[in-house]
Coordinates of C-alpha atoms in Angstrom, one line a residue:
M1 CA 123.0 82.1 71.7
N2 CA 124.2 84.3 68.9
T3 CA 121.1 86.5 68.4
F4 CA 122.1 87.7 64.9
K5 CA 119.1 87.2 62.5
I6 CA 119.2 86.7 58.8
F7 CA 116.1 85.3 57.4
S8 CA 116.8 85.9 53.7
I9 CA 120.3 84.9 52.8
A10 CA 119.8 84.2 49.1
F11 CA 116.7 84.2 47.1
L12 CA 118.0 84.4 43.5
T13 CA 115.8 82.2 41.4
S14 CA 113.6 83.6 38.6
M15 CA 115.3 87.1 38.5
T16 CA 117.0 89.1 35.9
V17 CA 120.9 89.1 36.1
G18 CA 121.1 92.7 37.1
F19 CA 118.4 92.4 39.7
A20 CA 119.9 89.2 41.0
Q21 CA 123.3 90.9 41.5
D22 CA 121.7 93.7 43.4
I23 CA 119.8 91.4 45.7
N24 CA 123.0 89.4 46.2
Q25 CA 124.9 92.5 47.2
A26 CA 122.1 93.3 49.7
R27 CA 122.4 89.7 51.0
K28 CA 126.1 90.2 51.5
A29 CA 125.6 93.4 53.3
V30 CA 123.3 91.9 55.6
D31 CA 125.6 88.9 56.3
A32 CA 128.4 91.5 57.0
E33 CA 125.9 93.3 59.3
Q34 CA 126.0 96.3 57.3
Y35 CA 122.3 97.0 57.5
E36 CA 122.1 100.6 56.3
K37 CA 124.0 99.6 53.2
A38 CA 121.6 96.7 52.6
K39 CA 118.6 98.9 53.2
S40 CA 120.0 101.4 50.7
I41 CA 120.4 98.7 48.0
L42 CA 116.9 97.3 48.6
K43 CA 115.3 100.8 48.6
T44 CA 116.9 101.6 45.3
L45 CA 115.5 98.4 43.8
L46 CA 112.0 99.2 45.2
K47 CA 112.0 102.6 43.6
T48 CA 111.9 100.8 40.2
N49 CA 109.4 98.1 41.5
P50 CA 107.8 99.1 44.8
I51 CA 106.0 95.8 45.3
D52 CA 108.7 93.5 44.4
G53 CA 108.2 90.4 46.7
R54 CA 111.8 89.4 47.5
A55 CA 113.2 92.9 48.0
N56 CA 110.3 93.7 50.3
F57 CA 110.9 90.5 52.3
M58 CA 114.4 91.2 52.7
L59 CA 113.8 94.8 53.8
G60 CA 111.2 93.7 56.2
N61 CA 113.6 91.3 57.8
I62 CA 116.2 94.0 58.2
Y63 CA 113.6 96.1 60.0
L64 CA 112.8 93.1 62.3
I65 CA 116.5 92.9 63.0
Q66 CA 116.6 96.5 63.9
M67 CA 113.3 96.1 65.9
V68 CA 111.4 98.6 63.8
N69 CA 108.3 96.5 63.6
D70 CA 106.0 99.0 62.0
S71 CA 108.3 99.5 59.0
A72 CA 108.7 95.7 58.8
K73 CA 105.0 95.1 58.6
I74 CA 104.6 97.8 55.9
S75 CA 107.3 96.1 53.8
F76 CA 105.8 92.6 54.1
Q77 CA 102.3 94.0 53.2
K78 CA 103.8 95.7 50.1
G79 CA 105.6 92.5 49.2
L80 CA 102.4 90.4 49.4
A81 CA 101.0 92.5 46.5
G82 CA 103.9 91.7 44.2
T83 CA 104.6 88.7 41.9
D84 CA 108.1 87.4 42.2
G85 CA 108.7 86.2 45.8
A86 CA 105.3 87.5 47.1
R87 CA 104.5 84.4 49.2
L88 CA 107.8 84.9 51.2
N89 CA 106.2 87.9 52.9
N90 CA 103.6 85.6 54.4
I91 CA 106.6 84.2 56.3
G92 CA 107.6 87.7 57.3
I93 CA 104.1 88.3 58.7
G94 CA 104.1 84.9 60.3
T95 CA 107.4 85.8 62.0
M96 CA 105.7 88.8 63.6
D97 CA 102.9 86.6 64.7
L98 CA 105.4 84.4 66.5
D99 CA 107.0 87.3 68.2
S100 CA 103.5 88.4 69.5
G101 CA 102.9 84.8 70.8
N102 CA 100.3 83.9 68.1
A103 CA 101.7 80.6 66.9
T104 CA 98.3 79.5 65.3
A105 CA 98.4 82.7 63.1
A106 CA 102.0 82.1 62.2
E107 CA 101.3 78.6 61.1
A108 CA 98.4 79.8 58.9
N109 CA 100.8 82.3 57.3
F110 CA 103.5 79.7 56.8
A111 CA 101.0 77.4 55.1
L112 CA 100.0 80.1 52.7
A113 CA 103.7 80.6 51.8
L114 CA 104.0 76.9 51.0
K115 CA 100.7 76.5 49.2
D116 CA 102.0 77.3 45.7
A117 CA 105.6 76.4 46.3
K118 CA 107.2 74.0 43.8
K119 CA 108.2 70.6 45.3
K120 CA 111.9 71.1 44.9
D121 CA 111.8 74.7 46.4
V122 CA 113.7 75.0 49.7
E123 CA 113.7 78.8 50.1
E124 CA 110.4 79.0 51.9
L125 CA 111.3 76.2 54.1
I126 CA 114.6 77.8 55.1
A127 CA 112.8 81.1 55.8
I128 CA 110.2 79.4 58.0
G129 CA 113.0 77.5 59.8
R130 CA 114.8 80.7 60.5
A131 CA 111.6 82.3 61.6
Y132 CA 111.2 79.8 64.3
T133 CA 114.8 80.0 65.3
Y134 CA 115.1 83.8 65.5
S135 CA 111.7 84.7 66.8
T136 CA 111.7 86.5 70.1
K137 CA 109.8 83.4 71.1
P138 CA 111.7 80.7 69.4
N139 CA 110.7 77.1 68.7
Y140 CA 113.7 75.2 67.8
K141 CA 112.1 71.8 67.4
K142 CA 109.7 73.5 64.8
A143 CA 112.6 75.1 63.0
I144 CA 114.4 71.7 62.7
E145 CA 111.2 70.1 61.5
Y146 CA 110.9 72.5 58.5
L147 CA 114.6 72.5 57.9
N148 CA 114.7 68.7 57.8
R149 CA 112.1 68.9 55.0
A150 CA 114.4 71.2 53.2
K151 CA 117.3 68.9 53.7
T152 CA 115.3 66.0 52.3
I153 CA 114.7 68.0 49.1
N154 CA 118.4 69.1 48.8
P155 CA 120.8 67.7 51.3
N156 CA 123.8 69.4 49.8
D157 CA 122.3 73.0 50.1
A158 CA 124.7 75.0 52.1
L159 CA 122.0 77.5 53.3
V160 CA 119.8 74.6 54.5
Q161 CA 122.8 73.3 56.5
L162 CA 123.6 76.8 57.9
A163 CA 120.0 77.2 59.1
L164 CA 120.0 73.7 60.5
G165 CA 123.2 74.6 62.4
D166 CA 121.5 77.7 63.9
A167 CA 118.4 75.8 65.0
F168 CA 120.4 72.9 66.5
Y169 CA 122.6 75.5 68.3
G170 CA 119.5 77.1 69.7
D171 CA 118.2 73.7 70.8
K172 CA 121.5 73.2 72.7
N173 CA 122.5 70.1 70.4
Q174 CA 126.1 71.1 69.9
N175 CA 127.1 67.9 68.0
E176 CA 124.4 68.3 65.4
A177 CA 125.0 72.0 65.1
Y178 CA 128.8 71.3 64.5
A179 CA 128.1 68.8 61.8
A180 CA 125.6 71.2 60.0
Y181 CA 128.0 74.2 60.1
R182 CA 130.8 72.0 58.9
N183 CA 128.7 70.7 56.0
A184 CA 127.5 74.2 55.1
F185 CA 131.1 75.5 54.8
Q186 CA 132.2 72.4 52.8
F187 CA 129.3 72.8 50.4
D188 CA 130.1 76.6 50.0
P189 CA 133.5 77.6 51.1
T190 CA 132.4 81.3 50.6
L191 CA 129.9 81.0 53.4
L192 CA 132.0 82.5 56.1
R193 CA 129.2 82.6 58.7
A194 CA 129.2 78.8 58.8
K195 CA 132.9 78.8 59.3
M196 CA 132.6 81.5 62.0
Q197 CA 129.8 79.6 63.8
L198 CA 132.2 76.6 64.3
G199 CA 134.3 79.0 66.4
V200 CA 131.1 80.1 68.3
L201 CA 130.5 76.6 69.3
L202 CA 134.1 76.4 70.7
K203 CA 133.5 79.6 72.5
G204 CA 130.4 78.3 74.1
A205 CA 132.3 75.2 75.2
K206 CA 134.8 77.5 76.8
S207 CA 137.5 76.3 74.5
Y208 CA 138.5 79.9 74.1
D209 CA 142.0 79.4 72.7
E210 CA 140.6 77.0 70.0
A211 CA 137.7 79.5 69.3
I212 CA 140.3 82.3 68.7
K213 CA 142.3 80.0 66.3
S214 CA 139.0 79.3 64.4
F215 CA 138.0 83.0 64.1
N216 CA 141.6 83.7 62.9
E217 CA 141.1 81.2 60.2
V218 CA 138.1 83.1 59.0
I219 CA 140.1 86.4 59.0
A220 CA 142.8 84.7 56.9
I221 CA 140.2 84.1 54.3
N222 CA 138.6 87.6 54.5
A223 CA 140.0 90.2 56.9
S224 CA 137.1 92.5 56.1
Y225 CA 134.4 90.2 57.5
G226 CA 133.2 92.3 60.3
P227 CA 131.2 89.9 62.5
V228 CA 134.1 87.7 63.2
Y229 CA 135.7 90.5 65.1
R230 CA 132.7 90.8 67.4
E231 CA 133.0 87.1 68.1
L232 CA 136.7 87.6 68.8
A233 CA 135.8 90.4 71.2
E234 CA 133.2 88.4 73.0
T235 CA 135.6 85.4 73.3
Y236 CA 138.4 87.6 74.7
Y237 CA 135.9 89.1 77.1
K238 CA 134.7 85.7 78.5
W239 CA 138.3 84.3 78.6
G240 CA 139.3 87.4 80.6
R241 CA 136.6 86.8 83.0
N242 CA 137.7 83.2 83.5
K243 CA 141.4 84.0 83.7
P244 CA 142.1 86.9 86.1
S245 CA 145.8 86.9 85.5
K246 CA 145.1 87.9 81.9
S247 CA 141.9 89.9 82.5
T248 CA 143.4 93.3 81.7
E249 CA 145.2 92.2 78.5
Y250 CA 142.1 90.2 77.3
M251 CA 139.7 93.0 78.1
Q252 CA 141.9 95.4 76.0
L253 CA 141.9 92.8 73.0
A254 CA 138.0 92.5 73.5
F255 CA 137.6 96.3 73.1
S256 CA 140.0 96.6 70.2
N257 CA 138.3 93.8 68.3
Y258 CA 134.9 95.3 68.9
E259 CA 136.2 98.6 67.4
K260 CA 137.3 96.6 64.4
Y261 CA 133.8 95.2 64.1
M262 CA 132.2 98.7 64.4
N263 CA 134.6 100.0 61.7
L264 CA 133.7 97.2 59.3
T265 CA 130.0 97.6 59.7
D266 CA 128.0 100.8 59.1
R267 CA 127.8 102.0 62.7
S268 CA 124.0 101.8 62.4
I269 CA 121.7 102.0 65.4
H270 CA 121.7 98.2 65.5
S271 CA 125.5 97.9 65.5
R272 CA 125.8 100.7 68.1
M273 CA 123.3 98.8 70.3
R274 CA 125.3 95.6 70.1
R275 CA 128.3 97.7 71.1
A276 CA 126.4 99.3 73.9
D277 CA 125.5 95.8 75.1
F278 CA 129.2 94.9 75.0
L279 CA 130.1 98.1 77.0
V280 CA 127.7 97.0 79.7
L281 CA 129.6 93.6 79.9
L282 CA 132.9 95.5 80.0
K283 CA 131.5 97.9 82.6
D284 CA 132.8 100.9 80.7
Y285 CA 129.9 103.2 81.7
K286 CA 131.5 106.5 80.5
A287 CA 131.9 105.0 77.0
L288 CA 128.4 103.8 77.3
E289 CA 127.0 107.1 78.1
D290 CA 128.8 108.7 75.1
E291 CA 127.5 105.9 72.9
A292 CA 123.9 106.4 74.2
N293 CA 124.1 110.1 73.5
K294 CA 125.4 109.5 70.0
M295 CA 122.5 107.0 69.4
I296 CA 119.9 109.4 70.6
E297 CA 121.2 112.0 68.1
M298 CA 120.6 109.3 65.4
D299 CA 117.3 108.2 66.6
K300 CA 115.4 110.1 69.2
V301 CA 112.6 107.7 69.5
N302 CA 114.3 104.3 69.7
P303 CA 113.2 103.1 73.2
R304 CA 116.2 100.9 73.9
I305 CA 118.5 103.8 74.1
F306 CA 116.8 104.8 77.4
R307 CA 118.1 101.5 78.8
Y308 CA 121.6 102.5 78.1
L309 CA 121.1 106.0 79.3
G310 CA 119.7 104.6 82.5
Y311 CA 122.5 102.2 83.2
S312 CA 125.3 104.7 82.3
A313 CA 123.6 107.5 84.4
Y314 CA 123.4 105.4 87.5
E315 CA 127.0 104.2 87.2
N316 CA 128.3 107.7 86.5
G317 CA 126.6 109.1 89.7
N318 CA 123.3 110.4 88.3
A319 CA 120.7 108.4 90.2
E320 CA 117.9 110.8 89.2
G321 CA 118.7 110.6 85.5
A322 CA 118.8 106.8 85.7
I323 CA 115.4 106.7 87.3
K324 CA 113.9 108.9 84.7
A325 CA 115.5 107.0 81.6
L326 CA 114.6 103.6 83.0
E327 CA 111.1 104.4 84.0
N328 CA 110.6 105.9 80.5
Y329 CA 111.9 102.6 79.0
I330 CA 109.8 100.3 81.2
A331 CA 106.6 102.3 80.7
N332 CA 106.5 101.3 77.0
P333 CA 104.6 98.1 76.7
E334 CA 106.3 97.4 73.3
N335 CA 109.7 97.0 75.1
K336 CA 111.2 93.8 76.2
I337 CA 111.9 94.4 79.8
I338 CA 114.9 92.4 81.3
A339 CA 115.6 91.7 85.0
K340 CA 118.7 94.1 84.9
D341 CA 116.3 96.9 84.0
Y342 CA 114.6 96.6 87.3
L343 CA 117.8 95.9 89.1
Y344 CA 119.3 99.3 88.0
L345 CA 116.0 101.1 88.7
G346 CA 115.8 99.6 92.1
T347 CA 119.4 100.5 93.0
A348 CA 119.0 104.0 91.6
K349 CA 116.0 104.6 93.9
F350 CA 118.1 103.4 96.8
K351 CA 120.9 105.8 95.9
K352 CA 118.6 108.8 95.4
G353 CA 116.8 108.0 98.7
V354 CA 120.0 108.5 100.8
S355 CA 119.8 112.0 102.5
A356 CA 122.5 114.6 101.7
D357 CA 124.2 114.1 105.1
G358 CA 124.1 110.3 104.5
L359 CA 122.4 109.6 107.8
S360 CA 118.9 108.5 106.6
V361 CA 117.1 106.9 103.7
D362 CA 113.8 108.0 102.3
P363 CA 111.4 105.1 103.2
T364 CA 109.2 105.6 100.1
L365 CA 112.1 105.5 97.6
Y366 CA 113.6 102.6 99.6
N367 CA 110.3 100.5 99.4
A368 CA 109.9 101.3 95.8
G369 CA 113.5 100.1 95.1
L370 CA 112.9 97.0 97.0
N371 CA 109.7 96.3 94.9
D372 CA 111.8 96.8 91.7
L373 CA 114.2 94.1 92.9
K374 CA 111.2 91.8 93.4
K375 CA 110.1 92.5 89.9
A376 CA 113.6 91.7 88.7
I377 CA 113.4 88.2 90.3
E378 CA 110.0 87.6 88.6
I379 CA 111.7 88.1 85.2
E380 CA 114.9 86.2 85.9
P381 CA 115.4 84.4 89.4
L382 CA 119.1 84.2 89.0
I383 CA 119.4 88.0 89.1
I384 CA 119.5 87.4 92.9
E385 CA 123.1 86.7 92.4
D386 CA 123.7 90.3 91.5
F387 CA 121.9 91.6 94.7
N388 CA 125.1 90.9 96.8
E389 CA 126.8 94.0 95.4
V390 CA 123.7 96.2 96.0
G391 CA 123.4 94.9 99.6
K392 CA 127.1 95.6 100.3
K393 CA 126.7 99.2 99.1
I394 CA 123.8 99.7 101.5
F395 CA 125.7 97.9 104.3
A396 CA 128.7 100.1 103.7
L397 CA 126.6 103.1 104.4
K398 CA 125.6 101.5 107.8
F399 CA 121.9 101.3 106.8
Y400 CA 121.8 97.8 108.3
K401 CA 118.0 97.4 108.6
E402 CA 117.7 98.3 104.9
A403 CA 120.4 95.9 103.9
I404 CA 118.6 92.9 105.5
P405 CA 115.9 92.1 102.9
V406 CA 118.4 92.7 100.0
F407 CA 120.7 90.0 101.3
E408 CA 118.0 87.7 102.5
F409 CA 117.1 86.9 98.8
G410 CA 120.4 85.2 98.3
T411 CA 120.2 83.1 101.5
A412 CA 117.4 80.8 100.2
N413 CA 119.3 78.6 97.9
A414 CA 122.8 77.0 98.4
E415 CA 123.3 77.0 94.6
Y416 CA 123.5 80.8 94.4
K417 CA 127.1 81.9 93.9
N418 CA 127.0 84.4 96.8
Y419 CA 125.2 82.0 99.1
V420 CA 127.8 82.0 101.8
D421 CA 128.6 85.7 101.5
D422 CA 124.9 86.6 101.5
N423 CA 124.3 84.7 104.7
I424 CA 127.2 86.3 106.4
Y425 CA 126.0 89.8 105.5
Y426 CA 122.5 89.0 106.2
G427 CA 123.4 87.8 109.7
L428 CA 125.7 90.8 110.3
A429 CA 123.0 93.3 109.1
I430 CA 120.6 91.9 111.5
Y431 CA 123.2 91.9 114.3
Y432 CA 124.2 95.5 113.8
A433 CA 120.6 96.7 113.2
N434 CA 119.8 95.3 116.7
N435 CA 123.0 96.4 118.4
K436 CA 122.2 100.1 118.6
K437 CA 121.7 102.3 121.7
D438 CA 118.1 103.3 120.7
V439 CA 117.0 99.9 119.5
K440 CA 115.6 97.1 121.6
P441 CA 117.0 93.8 120.3
D442 CA 114.4 91.6 118.4
P443 CA 115.1 88.0 119.6
A444 CA 113.1 86.7 116.5
Q445 CA 115.4 88.7 114.1
L446 CA 118.5 87.7 115.9
Q447 CA 117.4 83.9 115.7
K448 CA 117.3 84.4 112.0
A449 CA 120.9 85.8 112.1
D450 CA 122.1 82.9 114.2
A451 CA 120.5 80.5 111.7
A452 CA 122.3 82.3 108.8
F453 CA 125.7 81.9 110.5
E454 CA 124.8 78.2 111.0
K455 CA 124.2 77.9 107.3
V456 CA 127.6 79.4 106.7
L457 CA 129.3 76.8 108.7
V458 CA 127.4 74.0 106.9
A459 CA 128.4 75.3 103.6
S460 CA 131.9 76.4 104.6
P461 CA 133.0 74.6 107.8
S462 CA 136.5 76.2 107.8
Y463 CA 135.0 79.7 108.1
Q464 CA 136.0 80.2 111.7
D465 CA 134.6 83.8 112.1
A466 CA 131.1 82.3 111.8
Y467 CA 131.5 81.0 115.3
L468 CA 132.4 84.5 116.5
Y469 CA 129.4 85.9 114.8
R470 CA 127.1 83.3 116.3
A471 CA 128.6 84.1 119.7
R472 CA 128.0 87.8 119.4
T473 CA 124.5 87.3 118.2
N474 CA 123.6 85.0 121.1
S475 CA 125.3 87.4 123.5
L476 CA 122.9 90.2 122.2
M477 CA 120.0 87.8 122.8
G478 CA 121.3 87.2 126.4
N479 CA 121.7 83.5 125.7
D480 CA 124.7 82.9 128.0
E481 CA 125.0 79.2 127.3
M482 CA 125.2 79.4 123.7
T483 CA 127.5 82.6 123.8
I484 CA 130.0 80.6 125.9
K485 CA 129.7 77.7 123.5
Y486 CA 130.4 79.6 120.3
Y487 CA 133.2 81.8 121.8
E488 CA 135.0 78.7 123.1
T489 CA 134.6 77.0 119.7
Y490 CA 136.1 80.0 117.9
V491 CA 139.1 80.0 120.3
A492 CA 139.5 76.2 119.8
K493 CA 139.4 76.6 116.0
V494 CA 141.9 79.3 115.8
S495 CA 144.3 77.6 118.3
E496 CA 144.3 74.5 116.1
K497 CA 146.1 76.6 113.5
G498 CA 149.1 77.1 115.9
P499 CA 150.9 79.9 117.7
E500 CA 151.5 81.8 114.4
E501 CA 147.8 82.2 113.9
L502 CA 147.2 83.3 117.6
A503 CA 150.1 85.8 117.4
K504 CA 148.4 87.8 114.6
P505 CA 147.0 91.1 116.1
T506 CA 143.6 90.7 114.5
T507 CA 143.2 87.1 115.8
A508 CA 144.6 88.1 119.3
K509 CA 142.0 90.8 119.5
K510 CA 139.2 88.3 118.7
V511 CA 140.5 85.9 121.3
I512 CA 140.5 88.6 123.9
E513 CA 136.9 89.5 123.0
S514 CA 136.1 85.8 123.4
Y515 CA 137.6 85.5 126.9
N516 CA 136.1 88.6 128.1
N517 CA 132.7 87.7 126.9
I518 CA 132.9 84.2 128.3
A519 CA 133.9 85.7 131.6
A520 CA 131.0 88.1 131.5
S521 CA 128.6 85.2 130.8
Y522 CA 129.9 83.3 133.8
A523 CA 130.0 86.3 136.1
N524 CA 126.5 85.8 137.7
T525 CA 126.7 82.0 137.9
D526 CA 130.3 80.9 138.2
K527 CA 132.8 83.5 139.5
A528 CA 135.6 81.0 139.4
K529 CA 135.2 80.5 135.7
A530 CA 134.8 84.2 135.1
I531 CA 138.1 84.8 136.9
E532 CA 139.7 82.0 134.9
F533 CA 138.9 83.5 131.5
L534 CA 139.8 87.1 132.6
N535 CA 143.2 85.8 133.6
K536 CA 143.4 84.3 130.1
T537 CA 142.8 87.7 128.7
L538 CA 145.6 89.3 130.8
S539 CA 148.0 86.5 129.7
I540 CA 147.7 88.0 126.2
D541 CA 147.1 91.7 127.2
P542 CA 148.3 92.4 130.8
T543 CA 146.8 95.9 130.8
N544 CA 143.5 95.1 129.3
P545 CA 141.1 97.5 131.0
Y546 CA 138.0 95.4 130.9
A547 CA 139.8 92.3 132.4
T548 CA 141.5 94.3 135.2
E549 CA 138.4 96.1 136.2
S550 CA 136.2 93.0 136.1
L551 CA 138.7 91.1 138.2
A552 CA 138.8 93.8 140.8
K553 CA 135.0 93.7 141.0
L554 CA 134.8 89.8 141.2
K555 CA 137.5 89.7 143.9

């Protein structure tokens, strides 16, 4: 869901005209995601009246958006001591209670905010609804409950409808969200966020062309409305991912629109972090590293910057820097750790553990990296789908034993997107790990490899090489009967494709391998059969050394 927060869109009742105008300018700046500008306006107002309730509430919510919780709490506490809008700050404190998982304390604070509210007031109900919607631990049903109370009081209030749209969207009720956003824009045609969110719904439904049309309609109304360019960027990114033929073009459009968004906001830490998140999606790690270093110049203590430094350091070849940055980030109990943090940390440890000559892996670093992958799964089980790339890097370095457990994670569930590929590599990693001069083959491990190749054939019956892999695995186990069976099945499958397939050099080589190994399996029990298959080899390759030498011995 769109994670943008705006708890205090407009609280303009009972204010002087000048003060109302200033608050309204701050509101517009927040809506345009120009947070530093909004903070500057509010801080100027608070110099005149440090305990003004509404100004402190808005300022506190901006700090929550920027994840500066200490400053948010100070603003809310100052606002509680004020007069006008003081009770709104109970909602701010309640929001922080929700974020910390204390729903009971949050409800108590929300009750205090509503205690002296007038029957026709909706601003407190809107703020509570948004608190439940945008908490780090959201409760969309509760949000809808409070916002429906506000709707009963004033069904034509655009801000009520906008807040309802956000809550329904979070609750995955697309139809109700669409109706609410449409109503909000009809009630107030200047409320561009409502119009923009209609496009966001289309983006979520993968109607990318329609979403772009919708965003362009917003731009036609106000070309300076920054957030719509961010939505355009994210839409082009997703469309590019789903349409490979247009990927390069759409990724460029995604990047250029994100630059427009940045130019129309204040390039605050929050805006830069959103851009950093987008650069992660684009896999532009050089730009990400540059952005992270610029952010650290602006704010040397913001912990989230260490995430970006860690990701970019790893991708740019600095495994040690990645480990240092990510361990620094993860060690802070205030940080929200995501699965990708542990994925990068574990992968960085694998990379650092490879010796300078590339021939060995430090077991301590390897085991630590594997534990990090397990921690990633605990946070988000679907992160397993990203392990395939990690395993392939280890496999490519011929660390087959070390690749086995990495691929194994993805072999457990046929719903994983890399299920077939992970089973192939899992089986091959076991096979190659057991097919070394100094290693005694482990039958139990090889049986797991055979079972993995069997899974491949169930999921993808047309993948003929799986028969070849099963034959090789059974040959290494010394199981002549199954070796013969799977080599013969492989030859039968490729033969079904006709002479053109058999004439391909790579296929011919595998067929020769099959005939020679079938012959070897028959050699001690049925010499006639062994000779038959060696002659089949020679019909393809008349000078094949194995076949000619073996025939001489058998005769």
